Every structure is written in C-alpha cells, then in structure tokens.
C-alpha cells in the first residue's frame, strides 16, 4: 500500500536560484531557508515519487493535464542560467492510475505526449514552476521519479476532486509520495509589482495563509472569487488540488515563511498527513456549491432570468424561444443595445452583445444575445446542456454611445469604451474585474479590435445598467 508522506506549497521565483539571482536572491532569504527546511525533510522521507503541479506547465481552460513522456528535461536558459539543467524519469505506472481514477469522476484530463506537444506547438521543456522548487529538493535528495501536472480552469471543487483521485491513487499504489503545489501568491503587493498594485493583494495572501495554517479546507475552497481574481495570483488552484490530495487525512500544517520584497507573495508551507480517517469533504463541497447557485437563481431579476431561460430553451429545443407573456413594459416597449455575459466557476464562459438595438425590444435583444453568448463567442466552445446548472448570467443594457475628446472624459468603473479605426472596432464593458484604469480599458479594447496603439483611433463612451 502506498503512502502520502507530505505535501508542500512552494513558490517559483527564478531569482531565488543563485545562478539567476547572482546575489539578488538573498533579498528573499526567508524563502531560501524554508526551501532548505522542506528539502531536508523530503530527504529524510526519501519518496519514491514526487508529484508536482505547476501553473507554468500545460494549462488548459477545460482540463487538468499530466505529462506522460518517459523522460522530462529542462533548464533555466530563458532566465540566463542554461547550466541549471534537470532531467527526470516519469512514474508512468502511478500516472496511469491517477488518470483512471480521474476519468471515473468525469474530470476532463489531458495526457501530454509527443503527439499532443506537436499538435498544439507546446514547449518540450520542463517549466520554471517545476525547476525552481526541485532545484532545492535536488540539493539534498535526487533518487525519485517525477509526475508533472498542471491544473485547468475548472471549478475549485473539481480541482479538489482531482486531488482526491491523486490521493486515492497513491494509497492504492506501492509508492511513497511527496506532493508539491507550485505557485506564487499575489502579484500585486506593492506599487512596483509586475501586475500593478491593489491592497487586496495583501488581504488575499494573509487570508489564504491563515486558513492553511488552521487547515480550514472548506473556507479555502469557498474563498471570495473576486478577491482571488484581484490578487492576480498563480498558486490558488495548485492549492485546491493539494488540499484534495490531503482529503480524509488528519493533517499537521506549518507555514514555514512568507515574504514579498519584489511585489509578489512567496509562501512556503508544509502539510504532514498524520493518519487517514476516510472522512472526506468532497460531497459537502459540491453541496455548498449547489446551494450557492440555487441562491443566485432565487435572486435573479427579470432580465437575468430571461437570459438564462433563453439559453436553456435553445440548448434543449434547438430553437429560439418566444418572448414570454407578462414581462414588464420596460422590456417590451423599449429598445437598447444589450450584452449578455456568462460565467462558470468564476471564469468568463461567453459574452456577446449589441452596441445598438437590433430587435423590436429589449426582451428580444436579451433572448437572442443570450443564445449567441452561449453558442457563438469565438473564444469558447459552445455551452453544453450539462453545464447549464453551473452558469451564472449578467445582462448589461447600454445607453447610446457618445464621442469623447480625451481620456479625461472616461472612468473605467462608470463608462464602457468603444475604440474605432476604419472598419476595426473594439468594445469593453465598464467595471470589469481586473480592469482598474482607463489605460487598461483602452489597451484591452484596442487589442480586441486589432488596432495598434500608435494607430489613429476614435473613442466613444457609454453607460450600462447591469443586472446580475
């Protein structure tokens, strides 16, 4: 019978590697010391296999992934340290067992092999999200096989379930295993942070680490998605999988260090499974999610309910629904441009709209644009029937756009923007998560339109009444 020896949260700043930092790494000495502590503990445990999940491996929107190549190698050449090289043999037996258990749970999983790498033009090299933590592990212990994986942008509950299947596969194997969740915390801790600054970055880091210290799993999985998004982190989903690996265990947790001198939060934590009770949280987590969606449905206004019923009707009947009876006059007698946005598990799942009215009334505009958002947004594959229970809707009713003379007339929270250059145009709605400034707003709108920043373009603004 296999054994889960320990799990770790480890950041992956390349600068912490001496060959990259060249002395600058001492600015995060606490993290170096914690890496050393963790690595010495791994040396004592002598795992047969280390499983590492990295946000810089093969990340897909709709699936988790596992690298199934027999040999994986890479270096830190992109950071000027070509001499920092690593090569590992993959534990294919345990990896196959993880896939079997994951597929039984109907969690989408991508098996990465040479054919898939060629098809999707993926990098063949081991990523720095793996290399950096393993650089320190290998200083003390080298005789292990590796399983390299990455999360997908699935629900936090599904990622937790993926972790549960990893834990089950370990127990059913003959392997002693250490699991490493690679990931940095907020990238917005200070004004010189690479992604800008928000005070919510520190709030996120402190909240997550405090919850992990007390091992409050339900509270982690149900953290505020807006706070997570605002923090601009890359490690939260790795943590969700790691907590799933520990599902059913009595766990001793220890936060080894935290610091953020470069504007990015680096947290190192160790979790030791002391005994397996089998009393897992998975069913309860899915129940909490269902109750949350049910409460959203109960609070829908007529605009949002109409959008939801339109897409549900279309997917079940393959036709556009008629305008229902007894709608308020404001939906029947007025015309306006309308955008319908779909979100699933906190991530955008589709957004289509009209700047100017194209139908007889707002109701028809909502009905048609809801279908388009679910089936015609080129950024996403069409919504399927089995996703409907997880979709959250919002409806934006637009005012008539008006020209502006300068950016001084804009406000990213109050006004949406339209940029135009010749036949090209791009629109961005107001008050979007992660879009805090007018410059960000215009930059995204230009990119959507395919307009270069140095091209001549015009700007229009509009307001919305948002229903959610």
mmCIF file with all atom_site columns, N, CA, C and O in Angstrom, residues 172-207:
data_model
loop_
_atom_site.group_PDB
_atom_site.id
_atom_site.type_symbol
_atom_site.label_atom_id
_atom_site.label_alt_id
_atom_site.label_comp_id
_atom_site.label_asym_id
_atom_site.label_entity_id
_atom_site.label_seq_id
_atom_site.pdbx_PDB_ins_code
_atom_site.Cartn_x
_atom_site.Cartn_y
_atom_site.Cartn_z
_atom_site.occupancy
_atom_site.B_iso_or_equiv
_atom_site.pdbx_formal_charge
_atom_site.auth_seq_id
_atom_site.auth_comp_id
_atom_site.auth_asym_id
_atom_site.auth_atom_id
_atom_site.pdbx_PDB_model_num
ATOM 1   N N  . UNK A 1 172 ? -3.557 3.360  -3.297  1.00 0.00 ? 172 UNK A N  1
ATOM 2   C CA . UNK A 1 172 ? -3.737 2.081  -3.987  1.00 0.00 ? 172 UNK A CA 1
ATOM 3   C C  . UNK A 1 172 ? -2.448 1.577  -4.642  1.00 0.00 ? 172 UNK A C  1
ATOM 4   O O  . UNK A 1 172 ? -2.408 0.449  -5.139  1.00 0.00 ? 172 UNK A O  1
ATOM 5   N N  . UNK A 1 173 ? -1.406 2.399  -4.644  1.00 0.00 ? 173 UNK A N  1
ATOM 6   C CA . UNK A 1 173 ? -0.144 2.040  -5.291  1.00 0.00 ? 173 UNK A CA 1
ATOM 7   C C  . UNK A 1 173 ? 0.822  1.408  -4.285  1.00 0.00 ? 173 UNK A C  1
ATOM 8   O O  . UNK A 1 173 ? 0.463  1.149  -3.126  1.00 0.00 ? 173 UNK A O  1
ATOM 9   N N  . UNK A 1 174 ? 2.049  1.184  -4.740  1.00 0.00 ? 174 UNK A N  1
ATOM 10  C CA . UNK A 1 174 ? 3.108  0.727  -3.836  1.00 0.00 ? 174 UNK A CA 1
ATOM 11  C C  . UNK A 1 174 ? 4.182  1.803  -3.680  1.00 0.00 ? 174 UNK A C  1
ATOM 12  O O  . UNK A 1 174 ? 5.328  1.511  -3.367  1.00 0.00 ? 174 UNK A O  1
ATOM 13  N N  . UNK A 1 175 ? 3.773  3.076  -3.895  1.00 0.00 ? 175 UNK A N  1
ATOM 14  C CA . UNK A 1 175 ? 4.732  4.181  -3.922  1.00 0.00 ? 175 UNK A CA 1
ATOM 15  C C  . UNK A 1 175 ? 4.591  5.066  -2.689  1.00 0.00 ? 175 UNK A C  1
ATOM 16  O O  . UNK A 1 175 ? 3.483  5.328  -2.203  1.00 0.00 ? 175 UNK A O  1
ATOM 17  N N  . UNK A 1 176 ? 5.718  5.555  -2.189  1.00 0.00 ? 176 UNK A N  1
ATOM 18  C CA . UNK A 1 176 ? 5.738  6.598  -1.169  1.00 0.00 ? 176 UNK A CA 1
ATOM 19  C C  . UNK A 1 176 ? 5.936  7.932  -1.879  1.00 0.00 ? 176 UNK A C  1
ATOM 20  O O  . UNK A 1 176 ? 6.893  8.094  -2.646  1.00 0.00 ? 176 UNK A O  1
ATOM 21  N N  . UNK A 1 177 ? 5.051  8.891  -1.614  1.00 0.00 ? 177 UNK A N  1
ATOM 22  C CA . UNK A 1 177 ? 4.943  10.063 -2.480  1.00 0.00 ? 177 UNK A CA 1
ATOM 23  C C  . UNK A 1 177 ? 4.960  11.366 -1.680  1.00 0.00 ? 177 UNK A C  1
ATOM 24  O O  . UNK A 1 177 ? 4.352  11.466 -0.612  1.00 0.00 ? 177 UNK A O  1
ATOM 25  N N  . UNK A 1 178 ? 5.643  12.354 -2.241  1.00 0.00 ? 178 UNK A N  1
ATOM 26  C CA . UNK A 1 178 ? 5.563  13.747 -1.794  1.00 0.00 ? 178 UNK A CA 1
ATOM 27  C C  . UNK A 1 178 ? 4.861  14.543 -2.893  1.00 0.00 ? 178 UNK A C  1
ATOM 28  O O  . UNK A 1 178 ? 5.144  14.348 -4.081  1.00 0.00 ? 178 UNK A O  1
ATOM 29  N N  . UNK A 1 179 ? 3.956  15.418 -2.500  1.00 0.00 ? 179 UNK A N  1
ATOM 30  C CA . UNK A 1 179 ? 3.226  16.254 -3.453  1.00 0.00 ? 179 UNK A CA 1
ATOM 31  C C  . UNK A 1 179 ? 3.620  17.709 -3.245  1.00 0.00 ? 179 UNK A C  1
ATOM 32  O O  . UNK A 1 179 ? 3.590  18.209 -2.117  1.00 0.00 ? 179 UNK A O  1
ATOM 33  N N  . UNK A 1 180 ? 3.994  18.398 -4.330  1.00 0.00 ? 180 UNK A N  1
ATOM 34  C CA . UNK A 1 180 ? 4.373  19.815 -4.271  1.00 0.00 ? 180 UNK A CA 1
ATOM 35  C C  . UNK A 1 180 ? 3.393  20.636 -5.091  1.00 0.00 ? 180 UNK A C  1
ATOM 36  O O  . UNK A 1 180 ? 3.210  20.390 -6.290  1.00 0.00 ? 180 UNK A O  1
ATOM 37  N N  . UNK A 1 181 ? 2.756  21.610 -4.457  1.00 0.00 ? 181 UNK A N  1
ATOM 38  C CA . UNK A 1 181 ? 1.913  22.585 -5.147  1.00 0.00 ? 181 UNK A CA 1
ATOM 39  C C  . UNK A 1 181 ? 2.760  23.824 -5.418  1.00 0.00 ? 181 UNK A C  1
ATOM 40  O O  . UNK A 1 181 ? 3.063  24.606 -4.510  1.00 0.00 ? 181 UNK A O  1
ATOM 41  N N  . UNK A 1 182 ? 3.173  23.980 -6.664  1.00 0.00 ? 182 UNK A N  1
ATOM 42  C CA . UNK A 1 182 ? 3.984  25.137 -7.043  1.00 0.00 ? 182 UNK A CA 1
ATOM 43  C C  . UNK A 1 182 ? 3.076  26.314 -7.356  1.00 0.00 ? 182 UNK A C  1
ATOM 44  O O  . UNK A 1 182 ? 2.103  26.174 -8.100  1.00 0.00 ? 182 UNK A O  1
ATOM 45  N N  . UNK A 1 183 ? 3.400  27.468 -6.788  1.00 0.00 ? 183 UNK A N  1
ATOM 46  C CA . UNK A 1 183 ? 2.576  28.636 -7.073  1.00 0.00 ? 183 UNK A CA 1
ATOM 47  C C  . UNK A 1 183 ? 2.954  29.833 -6.226  1.00 0.00 ? 183 UNK A C  1
ATOM 48  O O  . UNK A 1 183 ? 3.247  29.701 -5.040  1.00 0.00 ? 183 UNK A O  1
ATOM 49  N N  . UNK A 1 184 ? 2.965  30.990 -6.845  1.00 0.00 ? 184 UNK A N  1
ATOM 50  C CA . UNK A 1 184 ? 3.151  32.246 -6.125  1.00 0.00 ? 184 UNK A CA 1
ATOM 51  C C  . UNK A 1 184 ? 1.802  32.758 -5.655  1.00 0.00 ? 184 UNK A C  1
ATOM 52  O O  . UNK A 1 184 ? 0.746  32.382 -6.176  1.00 0.00 ? 184 UNK A O  1
ATOM 53  N N  . UNK A 1 185 ? 1.847  33.666 -4.689  1.00 0.00 ? 185 UNK A N  1
ATOM 54  C CA . UNK A 1 185 ? 0.616  34.279 -4.198  1.00 0.00 ? 185 UNK A CA 1
ATOM 55  C C  . UNK A 1 185 ? 0.380  35.581 -4.975  1.00 0.00 ? 185 UNK A C  1
ATOM 56  O O  . UNK A 1 185 ? 0.653  35.641 -6.168  1.00 0.00 ? 185 UNK A O  1
ATOM 57  N N  . UNK A 1 186 ? -0.119 36.619 -4.354  1.00 0.00 ? 186 UNK A N  1
ATOM 58  C CA . UNK A 1 186 ? -0.490 37.819 -5.098  1.00 0.00 ? 186 UNK A CA 1
ATOM 59  C C  . UNK A 1 186 ? 0.689  38.435 -5.841  1.00 0.00 ? 186 UNK A C  1
ATOM 60  O O  . UNK A 1 186 ? 1.799  38.509 -5.321  1.00 0.00 ? 186 UNK A O  1
ATOM 61  N N  . UNK A 1 187 ? 0.425  38.865 -7.068  1.00 0.00 ? 187 UNK A N  1
ATOM 62  C CA . UNK A 1 187 ? 1.409  39.600 -7.870  1.00 0.00 ? 187 UNK A CA 1
ATOM 63  C C  . UNK A 1 187 ? 1.152  41.106 -7.822  1.00 0.00 ? 187 UNK A C  1
ATOM 64  O O  . UNK A 1 187 ? 1.652  41.843 -8.668  1.00 0.00 ? 187 UNK A O  1
ATOM 65  N N  . UNK A 1 188 ? 0.387  41.550 -6.835  1.00 0.00 ? 188 UNK A N  1
ATOM 66  C CA . UNK A 1 188 ? 0.023  42.974 -6.764  1.00 0.00 ? 188 UNK A CA 1
ATOM 67  C C  . UNK A 1 188 ? 0.238  43.529 -5.360  1.00 0.00 ? 188 UNK A C  1
ATOM 68  O O  . UNK A 1 188 ? -0.581 44.295 -4.848  1.00 0.00 ? 188 UNK A O  1
ATOM 69  N N  . UNK A 1 189 ? 1.342  43.176 -4.734  1.00 0.00 ? 189 UNK A N  1
ATOM 70  C CA . UNK A 1 189 ? 1.549  43.560 -3.339  1.00 0.00 ? 189 UNK A CA 1
ATOM 71  C C  . UNK A 1 189 ? 2.010  44.995 -3.162  1.00 0.00 ? 189 UNK A C  1
ATOM 72  O O  . UNK A 1 189 ? 1.743  45.616 -2.137  1.00 0.00 ? 189 UNK A O  1
ATOM 73  N N  . UNK A 1 190 ? 2.763  45.525 -4.114  1.00 0.00 ? 190 UNK A N  1
ATOM 74  C CA . UNK A 1 190 ? 3.349  46.863 -3.974  1.00 0.00 ? 190 UNK A CA 1
ATOM 75  C C  . UNK A 1 190 ? 3.176  47.643 -5.274  1.00 0.00 ? 190 UNK A C  1
ATOM 76  O O  . UNK A 1 190 ? 2.917  47.045 -6.327  1.00 0.00 ? 190 UNK A O  1
ATOM 77  N N  . UNK A 1 191 ? 3.334  48.971 -5.220  1.00 0.00 ? 191 UNK A N  1
ATOM 78  C CA . UNK A 1 191 ? 3.198  49.766 -6.451  1.00 0.00 ? 191 UNK A CA 1
ATOM 79  C C  . UNK A 1 191 ? 4.161  49.365 -7.561  1.00 0.00 ? 191 UNK A C  1
ATOM 80  O O  . UNK A 1 191 ? 3.900  49.649 -8.732  1.00 0.00 ? 191 UNK A O  1
ATOM 81  N N  . UNK A 1 192 ? 5.288  48.718 -7.222  1.00 0.00 ? 192 UNK A N  1
ATOM 82  C CA . UNK A 1 192 ? 6.224  48.287 -8.269  1.00 0.00 ? 192 UNK A CA 1
ATOM 83  C C  . UNK A 1 192 ? 6.021  46.817 -8.646  1.00 0.00 ? 192 UNK A C  1
ATOM 84  O O  . UNK A 1 192 ? 6.879  46.210 -9.289  1.00 0.00 ? 192 UNK A O  1
ATOM 85  N N  . UNK A 1 193 ? 4.879  46.240 -8.257  1.00 0.00 ? 193 UNK A N  1
ATOM 86  C CA . UNK A 1 193 ? 4.591  44.858 -8.613  1.00 0.00 ? 193 UNK A CA 1
ATOM 87  C C  . UNK A 1 193 ? 4.428  44.719 -10.125 1.00 0.00 ? 193 UNK A C  1
ATOM 88  O O  . UNK A 1 193 ? 4.001  45.665 -10.795 1.00 0.00 ? 193 UNK A O  1
ATOM 89  N N  . UNK A 1 194 ? 4.726  43.548 -10.670 1.00 0.00 ? 194 UNK A N  1
ATOM 90  C CA . UNK A 1 194 ? 4.661  43.367 -12.121 1.00 0.00 ? 194 UNK A CA 1
ATOM 91  C C  . UNK A 1 194 ? 3.261  43.525 -12.700 1.00 0.00 ? 194 UNK A C  1
ATOM 92  O O  . UNK A 1 194 ? 3.111  43.845 -13.882 1.00 0.00 ? 194 UNK A O  1
ATOM 93  N N  . UNK A 1 195 ? 2.240  43.329 -11.894 1.00 0.00 ? 195 UNK A N  1
ATOM 94  C CA . UNK A 1 195 ? 0.862  43.433 -12.387 1.00 0.00 ? 195 UNK A CA 1
ATOM 95  C C  . UNK A 1 195 ? 0.119  44.634 -11.816 1.00 0.00 ? 195 UNK A C  1
ATOM 96  O O  . UNK A 1 195 ? -1.103 44.680 -11.856 1.00 0.00 ? 195 UNK A O  1
ATOM 97  N N  . UNK A 1 196 ? 0.865  45.622 -11.286 1.00 0.00 ? 196 UNK A N  1
ATOM 98  C CA . UNK A 1 196 ? 0.205  46.760 -10.666 1.00 0.00 ? 196 UNK A CA 1
ATOM 99  C C  . UNK A 1 196 ? 0.010  46.521 -9.177  1.00 0.00 ? 196 UNK A C  1
ATOM 100 O O  . UNK A 1 196 ? 0.564  45.577 -8.604  1.00 0.00 ? 196 UNK A O  1
ATOM 101 N N  . UNK A 1 197 ? -0.797 47.343 -8.561  1.00 0.00 ? 197 UNK A N  1
ATOM 102 C CA . UNK A 1 197 ? -0.953 47.282 -7.099  1.00 0.00 ? 197 UNK A CA 1
ATOM 103 C C  . UNK A 1 197 ? -2.415 47.328 -6.699  1.00 0.00 ? 197 UNK A C  1
ATOM 104 O O  . UNK A 1 197 ? -3.232 48.048 -7.299  1.00 0.00 ? 197 UNK A O  1
ATOM 105 N N  . UNK A 1 198 ? -2.745 46.548 -5.705  1.00 0.00 ? 198 UNK A N  1
ATOM 106 C CA . UNK A 1 198 ? -4.030 46.663 -5.022  1.00 0.00 ? 198 UNK A CA 1
ATOM 107 C C  . UNK A 1 198 ? -3.830 46.229 -3.575  1.00 0.00 ? 198 UNK A C  1
ATOM 108 O O  . UNK A 1 198 ? -3.112 45.255 -3.308  1.00 0.00 ? 198 UNK A O  1
ATOM 109 N N  . UNK A 1 199 ? -4.449 46.922 -2.627  1.00 0.00 ? 199 UNK A N  1
ATOM 110 C CA . UNK A 1 199 ? -4.345 46.487 -1.228  1.00 0.00 ? 199 UNK A CA 1
ATOM 111 C C  . UNK A 1 199 ? -4.962 45.107 -1.004  1.00 0.00 ? 199 UNK A C  1
ATOM 112 O O  . UNK A 1 199 ? -4.669 44.445 -0.010  1.00 0.00 ? 199 UNK A O  1
ATOM 113 N N  . UNK A 1 200 ? -5.789 44.673 -1.948  1.00 0.00 ? 200 UNK A N  1
ATOM 114 C CA . UNK A 1 200 ? -6.398 43.356 -1.818  1.00 0.00 ? 200 UNK A CA 1
ATOM 115 C C  . UNK A 1 200 ? -5.370 42.235 -1.965  1.00 0.00 ? 200 UNK A C  1
ATOM 116 O O  . UNK A 1 200 ? -5.629 41.105 -1.565  1.00 0.00 ? 200 UNK A O  1
ATOM 117 N N  . UNK A 1 201 ? -4.215 42.545 -2.563  1.00 0.00 ? 201 UNK A N  1
ATOM 118 C CA . UNK A 1 201 ? -3.171 41.530 -2.696  1.00 0.00 ? 201 UNK A CA 1
ATOM 119 C C  . UNK A 1 201 ? -2.722 41.023 -1.345  1.00 0.00 ? 201 UNK A C  1
ATOM 120 O O  . UNK A 1 201 ? -2.644 39.808 -1.111  1.00 0.00 ? 201 UNK A O  1
ATOM 121 N N  . UNK A 1 202 ? -2.431 41.940 -0.438  1.00 0.00 ? 202 UNK A N  1
ATOM 122 C CA . UNK A 1 202 ? -2.008 41.556 0.906   1.00 0.00 ? 202 UNK A CA 1
ATOM 123 C C  . UNK A 1 202 ? -3.139 40.863 1.656   1.00 0.00 ? 202 UNK A C  1
ATOM 124 O O  . UNK A 1 202 ? -2.910 39.888 2.388   1.00 0.00 ? 202 UNK A O  1
ATOM 125 N N  . UNK A 1 203 ? -4.366 41.354 1.456   1.00 0.00 ? 203 UNK A N  1
ATOM 126 C CA . UNK A 1 203 ? -5.524 40.739 2.108   1.00 0.00 ? 203 UNK A CA 1
ATOM 127 C C  . UNK A 1 203 ? -5.650 39.283 1.685   1.00 0.00 ? 203 UNK A C  1
ATOM 128 O O  . UNK A 1 203 ? -5.856 38.385 2.514   1.00 0.00 ? 203 UNK A O  1
ATOM 129 N N  . UNK A 1 204 ? -5.509 39.031 0.373   1.00 0.00 ? 204 UNK A N  1
ATOM 130 C CA . UNK A 1 204 ? -5.601 37.657 -0.130  1.00 0.00 ? 204 UNK A CA 1
ATOM 131 C C  . UNK A 1 204 ? -4.519 36.772 0.473   1.00 0.00 ? 204 UNK A C  1
ATOM 132 O O  . UNK A 1 204 ? -4.797 35.671 0.964   1.00 0.00 ? 204 UNK A O  1
ATOM 133 N N  . UNK A 1 205 ? -3.275 37.228 0.433   1.00 0.00 ? 205 UNK A N  1
ATOM 134 C CA . UNK A 1 205 ? -2.169 36.419 0.931   1.00 0.00 ? 205 UNK A CA 1
ATOM 135 C C  . UNK A 1 205 ? -2.354 36.061 2.399   1.00 0.00 ? 205 UNK A C  1
ATOM 136 O O  . UNK A 1 205 ? -2.191 34.904 2.805   1.00 0.00 ? 205 UNK A O  1
ATOM 137 N N  . UNK A 1 206 ? -2.691 37.064 3.200   1.00 0.00 ? 206 UNK A N  1
ATOM 138 C CA . UNK A 1 206 ? -2.855 36.817 4.634   1.00 0.00 ? 206 UNK A CA 1
ATOM 139 C C  . UNK A 1 206 ? -4.021 35.873 4.907   1.00 0.00 ? 206 UNK A C  1
ATOM 140 O O  . UNK A 1 206 ? -3.916 34.963 5.740   1.00 0.00 ? 206 UNK A O  1
ATOM 141 N N  . UNK A 1 207 ? -5.124 36.080 4.191   1.00 0.00 ? 207 UNK A N  1
ATOM 142 C CA . UNK A 1 207 ? -6.301 35.234 4.409   1.00 0.00 ? 207 UNK A CA 1
ATOM 143 C C  . UNK A 1 207 ? -6.007 33.786 4.043   1.00 0.00 ? 207 UNK A C  1
ATOM 144 O O  . UNK A 1 207 ? -6.306 32.862 4.814   1.00 0.00 ? 207 UNK A O  1
#
